[in-house]
Short mmCIF file of C-alpha atoms in Angstrom, two decimals:
data_model
loop_
_atom_site.label_atom_id
_atom_site.label_comp_id
_atom_site.label_asym_id
_atom_site.label_seq_id
_atom_site.Cartn_x
_atom_site.Cartn_y
_atom_site.Cartn_z
CA MET A 1 7.51 23.61 5.79
CA SER A 2 5.97 20.19 5.22
CA ALA A 3 3.25 19.08 7.64
CA GLY A 4 5.13 15.85 8.22
CA ASP A 5 7.95 13.55 7.26
CA ILE A 6 7.68 10.05 5.78
CA ILE A 7 10.64 7.71 6.05
CA LEU A 8 10.79 4.49 4.03
CA ILE A 9 12.47 1.54 5.78
CA PRO A 10 13.30 -1.52 3.65
CA ASN A 11 12.72 -4.78 5.52
CA ARG A 12 13.08 -8.50 4.80
CA SER A 13 13.50 -9.27 1.10
CA ASP A 14 10.96 -6.81 -0.30
CA ASN A 15 8.84 -5.32 2.51
CA TYR A 16 8.55 -1.62 3.27
CA ILE A 17 7.89 -0.17 6.71
CA TYR A 18 7.13 3.54 7.04
CA LEU A 19 7.67 6.15 9.73
CA LEU A 20 5.30 9.12 9.73
CA ARG A 21 6.21 12.09 11.92
CA CYS A 22 4.06 15.15 12.54
CA ALA A 23 6.28 18.19 11.99
CA LYS A 24 4.47 20.40 14.49
CA SER A 25 4.06 18.01 17.42
CA GLY A 26 6.85 15.50 16.83
CA VAL A 27 4.40 12.64 17.32
CA THR A 28 5.67 9.65 15.35
CA ALA A 29 3.91 6.57 13.99
CA VAL A 30 5.17 3.44 12.29
CA ILE A 31 3.08 1.75 9.61
CA ASP A 32 3.17 -2.05 9.29
CA PRO A 33 6.34 -2.93 11.24
CA GLY A 34 7.06 -6.49 10.18
CA ASP A 35 10.17 -6.43 12.36
CA ALA A 36 11.19 -4.16 15.21
CA ALA A 37 14.97 -3.94 14.70
CA PRO A 38 15.08 -1.76 11.55
CA VAL A 39 12.46 0.55 13.07
CA ILE A 40 14.46 0.94 16.29
CA ASP A 41 17.63 1.61 14.28
CA GLU A 42 15.93 4.36 12.26
CA LEU A 43 14.33 5.97 15.32
CA GLU A 44 17.61 5.99 17.22
CA LYS A 45 19.49 7.41 14.24
CA ARG A 46 17.05 10.30 14.12
CA GLY A 47 16.59 10.74 17.87
CA TRP A 48 12.85 10.12 17.59
CA GLN A 49 10.48 8.35 19.96
CA LEU A 50 7.64 6.12 18.79
CA ASP A 51 4.07 6.93 19.81
CA ILE A 52 1.77 4.96 17.51
CA ILE A 53 1.80 1.69 15.55
CA LEU A 54 -0.60 1.52 12.59
CA ASN A 55 -1.46 -1.85 11.05
CA THR A 56 -3.26 -2.35 7.74
CA HIS A 57 -3.79 -6.10 8.15
CA HIS A 58 -2.84 -9.10 10.23
CA HIS A 59 -0.07 -10.80 8.21
CA ASN A 60 3.11 -11.32 10.19
CA ASP A 61 5.32 -9.40 7.75
CA HIS A 62 3.25 -6.33 8.69
CA VAL A 63 2.70 -6.85 12.43
CA GLY A 64 5.67 -8.98 13.53
CA GLY A 65 7.43 -6.07 15.25
CA ASN A 66 4.37 -4.81 17.13
CA ALA A 67 4.99 -6.41 20.51
CA GLU A 68 8.66 -5.44 20.80
CA LEU A 69 7.99 -1.85 19.72
CA LYS A 70 5.07 -1.52 22.11
CA GLU A 71 7.16 -2.84 24.99
CA LYS A 72 10.13 -0.60 24.24
CA TYR A 73 8.28 2.66 23.54
CA GLY A 74 4.83 2.22 25.05
CA ALA A 75 3.39 2.88 21.60
CA LYS A 76 -0.34 2.51 21.05
CA ILE A 77 -1.32 -0.10 18.44
CA ILE A 78 -4.15 0.82 16.06
CA GLY A 79 -5.51 -1.68 13.57
CA PRO A 80 -8.57 -2.96 11.71
CA THR A 81 -11.71 -3.66 13.68
CA ALA A 82 -12.47 -6.66 11.47
CA GLU A 83 -9.13 -8.27 12.35
CA ALA A 84 -9.06 -7.51 16.08
CA ASP A 85 -8.98 -11.23 16.86
CA LYS A 86 -5.91 -11.73 14.66
CA ILE A 87 -3.61 -8.90 15.81
CA GLY A 88 -2.35 -9.18 19.35
CA GLY A 89 -2.15 -6.20 21.66
CA LEU A 90 -4.43 -3.84 19.74
CA ASP A 91 -5.32 -0.76 21.77
CA VAL A 92 -7.68 0.87 19.28
CA THR A 93 -9.62 -0.63 16.37
CA VAL A 94 -10.82 1.37 13.38
CA ALA A 95 -12.91 0.90 10.26
CA GLU A 96 -14.14 3.00 7.36
CA GLY A 97 -15.71 6.20 8.63
CA ASP A 98 -13.25 6.46 11.52
CA THR A 99 -10.22 8.73 11.68
CA VAL A 100 -6.78 8.38 13.25
CA LYS A 101 -4.53 11.20 14.39
CA VAL A 102 -0.73 11.26 14.42
CA GLY A 103 -0.18 14.52 16.23
CA GLU A 104 -2.00 17.02 14.03
CA LEU A 105 -2.01 14.73 10.99
CA GLU A 106 -5.41 13.11 10.55
CA ALA A 107 -6.09 10.00 8.49
CA SER A 108 -9.31 8.73 6.96
CA ILE A 109 -9.74 4.97 7.11
CA TYR A 110 -10.73 2.88 4.11
CA ASP A 111 -12.07 -0.66 4.38
CA VAL A 112 -10.38 -2.53 1.52
CA PRO A 113 -11.06 -6.27 1.85
CA GLY A 114 -9.60 -8.65 -0.69
CA HIS A 115 -6.04 -9.52 0.29
CA THR A 116 -7.37 -10.17 3.79
CA ALA A 117 -10.97 -9.99 4.93
CA GLY A 118 -10.51 -6.97 7.19
CA HIS A 119 -7.74 -5.04 5.43
CA ILE A 120 -7.75 -1.25 5.88
CA ALA A 121 -5.79 1.67 4.42
CA PHE A 122 -4.83 5.05 5.89
CA TYR A 123 -5.12 8.29 3.89
CA PHE A 124 -3.39 11.38 5.33
CA PRO A 125 -4.38 14.40 3.20
CA ALA A 126 -2.08 16.85 5.01
CA VAL A 127 0.95 14.94 3.69
CA SER A 128 -0.83 13.71 0.55
CA ALA A 129 -0.11 10.08 1.43
CA LEU A 130 -2.00 6.79 1.18
CA PHE A 131 -0.65 3.84 3.15
CA SER A 132 -2.25 0.94 1.34
CA GLY A 133 -0.56 -2.09 2.86
CA ASP A 134 -1.07 -5.04 0.52
CA SER A 135 -4.27 -3.81 -1.14
CA LEU A 136 -3.02 -1.49 -3.90
CA PHE A 137 0.58 -1.85 -5.06
CA ALA A 138 2.49 0.23 -7.56
CA LEU A 139 1.21 -1.30 -10.82
CA GLY A 140 -0.43 -4.16 -8.95
CA CYS A 141 -2.66 -5.36 -6.15
CA GLY A 142 -2.43 -7.98 -3.42
CA ARG A 143 -3.20 -11.64 -3.89
CA LEU A 144 -6.68 -12.70 -2.86
CA PHE A 145 -5.93 -14.78 0.21
CA GLU A 146 -9.20 -14.17 2.06
CA GLY A 147 -11.46 -12.16 -0.23
CA THR A 148 -12.91 -12.32 -3.72
CA ALA A 149 -11.89 -10.56 -6.91
CA GLU A 150 -15.16 -8.63 -6.84
CA GLN A 151 -14.42 -7.44 -3.30
CA MET A 152 -10.94 -6.36 -4.26
CA TRP A 153 -12.13 -4.46 -7.32
CA HIS A 154 -14.64 -2.49 -5.26
CA SER A 155 -11.97 -1.87 -2.63
CA LEU A 156 -9.40 -0.55 -5.07
CA ILE A 157 -11.64 1.81 -7.00
CA LYS A 158 -12.21 3.73 -3.77
CA PHE A 159 -8.67 5.02 -4.21
CA ARG A 160 -9.48 6.51 -7.62
CA THR A 161 -11.45 9.22 -5.78
CA LEU A 162 -8.29 10.53 -4.10
CA PRO A 163 -6.41 13.52 -5.53
CA VAL A 164 -4.16 12.38 -8.38
CA GLU A 165 -1.09 13.80 -6.63
CA THR A 166 -1.63 11.53 -3.61
CA ARG A 167 1.53 9.50 -3.01
CA LEU A 168 1.10 5.74 -2.75
CA TYR A 169 3.10 4.00 -0.02
CA CYS A 170 2.48 0.26 -0.35
CA GLY A 171 3.78 -2.75 1.52
CA HIS A 172 6.23 -4.29 -0.95
CA GLU A 173 8.76 -3.61 -3.69
CA TYR A 174 6.97 -5.64 -6.34
CA THR A 175 6.92 -2.91 -8.95
CA LEU A 176 9.29 -4.28 -11.60
CA ASN A 177 7.50 -7.62 -11.83
CA ASN A 178 4.15 -5.82 -11.78
CA ALA A 179 5.33 -3.54 -14.59
CA ARG A 180 6.36 -6.42 -16.80
CA PHE A 181 3.00 -8.06 -16.21
CA ALA A 182 1.11 -4.82 -16.90
CA LEU A 183 2.71 -4.69 -20.35
CA THR A 184 1.10 -8.05 -21.17
CA ILE A 185 -2.31 -6.48 -20.52
CA GLU A 186 -1.78 -3.09 -22.21
CA PRO A 187 1.27 -3.29 -24.49
CA GLU A 188 0.17 -0.17 -26.40
CA ASN A 189 -0.22 2.06 -23.31
CA THR A 190 2.45 4.72 -23.89
CA ALA A 191 2.27 6.03 -20.31
CA LEU A 192 2.91 2.49 -19.11
CA GLN A 193 5.82 2.02 -21.50
CA ALA A 194 7.49 5.18 -20.20
CA ARG A 195 6.86 4.17 -16.60
CA VAL A 196 8.35 0.70 -17.09
CA SER A 197 11.52 2.26 -18.47
CA ALA A 198 11.81 4.55 -15.44
CA ILE A 199 11.19 1.63 -13.06
CA GLU A 200 13.90 -0.47 -14.70
CA THR A 201 16.36 2.39 -14.25
CA LEU A 202 15.49 2.76 -10.57
CA ARG A 203 15.82 -0.94 -9.84
CA LYS A 204 19.15 -1.23 -11.66
CA ALA A 205 20.38 1.42 -9.24
CA ASN A 206 18.80 -0.51 -6.33
CA ARG A 207 16.53 2.44 -5.59
CA PRO A 208 12.91 2.19 -4.39
CA THR A 209 10.10 2.68 -6.88
CA ILE A 210 7.89 3.87 -4.03
CA PRO A 211 6.10 6.21 -3.73
CA SER A 212 4.18 6.39 -6.95
CA THR A 213 1.09 8.58 -7.28
CA ILE A 214 -2.58 7.77 -7.59
CA GLY A 215 -2.56 9.57 -10.94
CA GLU A 216 0.16 7.26 -12.24
CA GLU A 217 -1.78 4.23 -11.02
CA ILE A 218 -5.00 5.38 -12.68
CA ASP A 219 -3.14 5.75 -15.98
CA THR A 220 -1.06 2.56 -15.90
CA ASN A 221 -2.12 0.03 -13.24
CA PRO A 222 -4.24 -2.68 -14.93
CA PHE A 223 -5.97 -3.49 -11.64
CA LEU A 224 -7.40 0.03 -11.53
CA ARG A 225 -8.32 -0.04 -15.22
CA ALA A 226 -10.59 -3.07 -15.53
CA ASP A 227 -13.51 -0.82 -16.50
CA VAL A 228 -11.55 0.95 -19.26
CA PRO A 229 -12.93 -0.31 -22.61
CA LEU A 230 -9.47 -0.39 -24.20
CA VAL A 231 -8.31 -2.82 -21.50
CA GLY A 232 -11.19 -5.22 -22.04
CA LYS A 233 -10.66 -5.01 -25.79
CA ALA A 234 -6.92 -5.69 -25.50
CA MET A 235 -7.71 -8.79 -23.44
CA GLY A 236 -10.29 -10.07 -25.90
CA MET A 237 -13.06 -9.33 -23.42
CA SER A 238 -14.94 -6.43 -25.02
CA GLY A 239 -18.28 -5.88 -23.30
CA ALA A 240 -17.41 -7.85 -20.16
CA THR A 241 -18.14 -6.24 -16.80
CA ALA A 242 -15.34 -4.64 -14.82
CA GLU A 243 -15.60 -7.38 -12.20
CA ILE A 244 -15.11 -10.11 -14.81
CA VAL A 245 -12.19 -8.30 -16.45
CA PHE A 246 -10.58 -7.69 -13.06
CA THR A 247 -10.99 -11.35 -12.15
CA GLU A 248 -9.23 -12.37 -15.36
CA ILE A 249 -6.40 -9.88 -14.78
CA ARG A 250 -5.88 -11.24 -11.26
CA HIS A 251 -5.93 -14.82 -12.59
CA ARG A 252 -3.34 -13.99 -15.22
CA LYS A 253 -1.10 -12.28 -12.66
CA ASP A 254 -1.30 -15.29 -10.35
CA ASN A 255 0.08 -17.38 -13.20
CA PHE A 256 2.56 -14.85 -14.57
#
């Protein structure tokens, strides 16, 4: 039996909210509830209660449902220490080096500034899941609203140390656009070509492309590959540092 269940809840135009339930204890958490209504609907459909709210960062499309869910269920809100002044109603703050428990499922916290200054991610090894918010996306990464490209690069490469089978649960369904952009960086990457084809099939059927795996991202996501010599060469930047290549990739994506 699996140690836990993960339920994907589409929200707004392209957001994803996630429920994580510990199989043994029944303790249930929601990750990045931008709105309360779809979370309540899913919980009621399954007959589950809500115990914990986990936030990766302060943007409203990730925390907008916090207050209503806390009031209805008495759920405890856990979020980034560095953004405690930006997320109302936080009960517990965490940063890299801390852990969070959802029943018997324990998460390690990663500090991943870049998209926002205090962004964090949650890695639950027992269910082989990384909840990355808007730091790492399938075939992409978040825009740099509060941090620098260098910060984001050093944030993202932390995820390359995770087991390759780790499933990536990110904050948005941006994958098809990201895939088309990735092909402009590495048009000869055969793993990427195959992945783009699979993504197009999923989206034509209106199916989620999430989760991907860390292994897939390492092989195909240009934002995790800025230190791969073939990537620099393909961009006409042979010999440039990873930080410089990453910065150029992010610049190109912003204008894609």
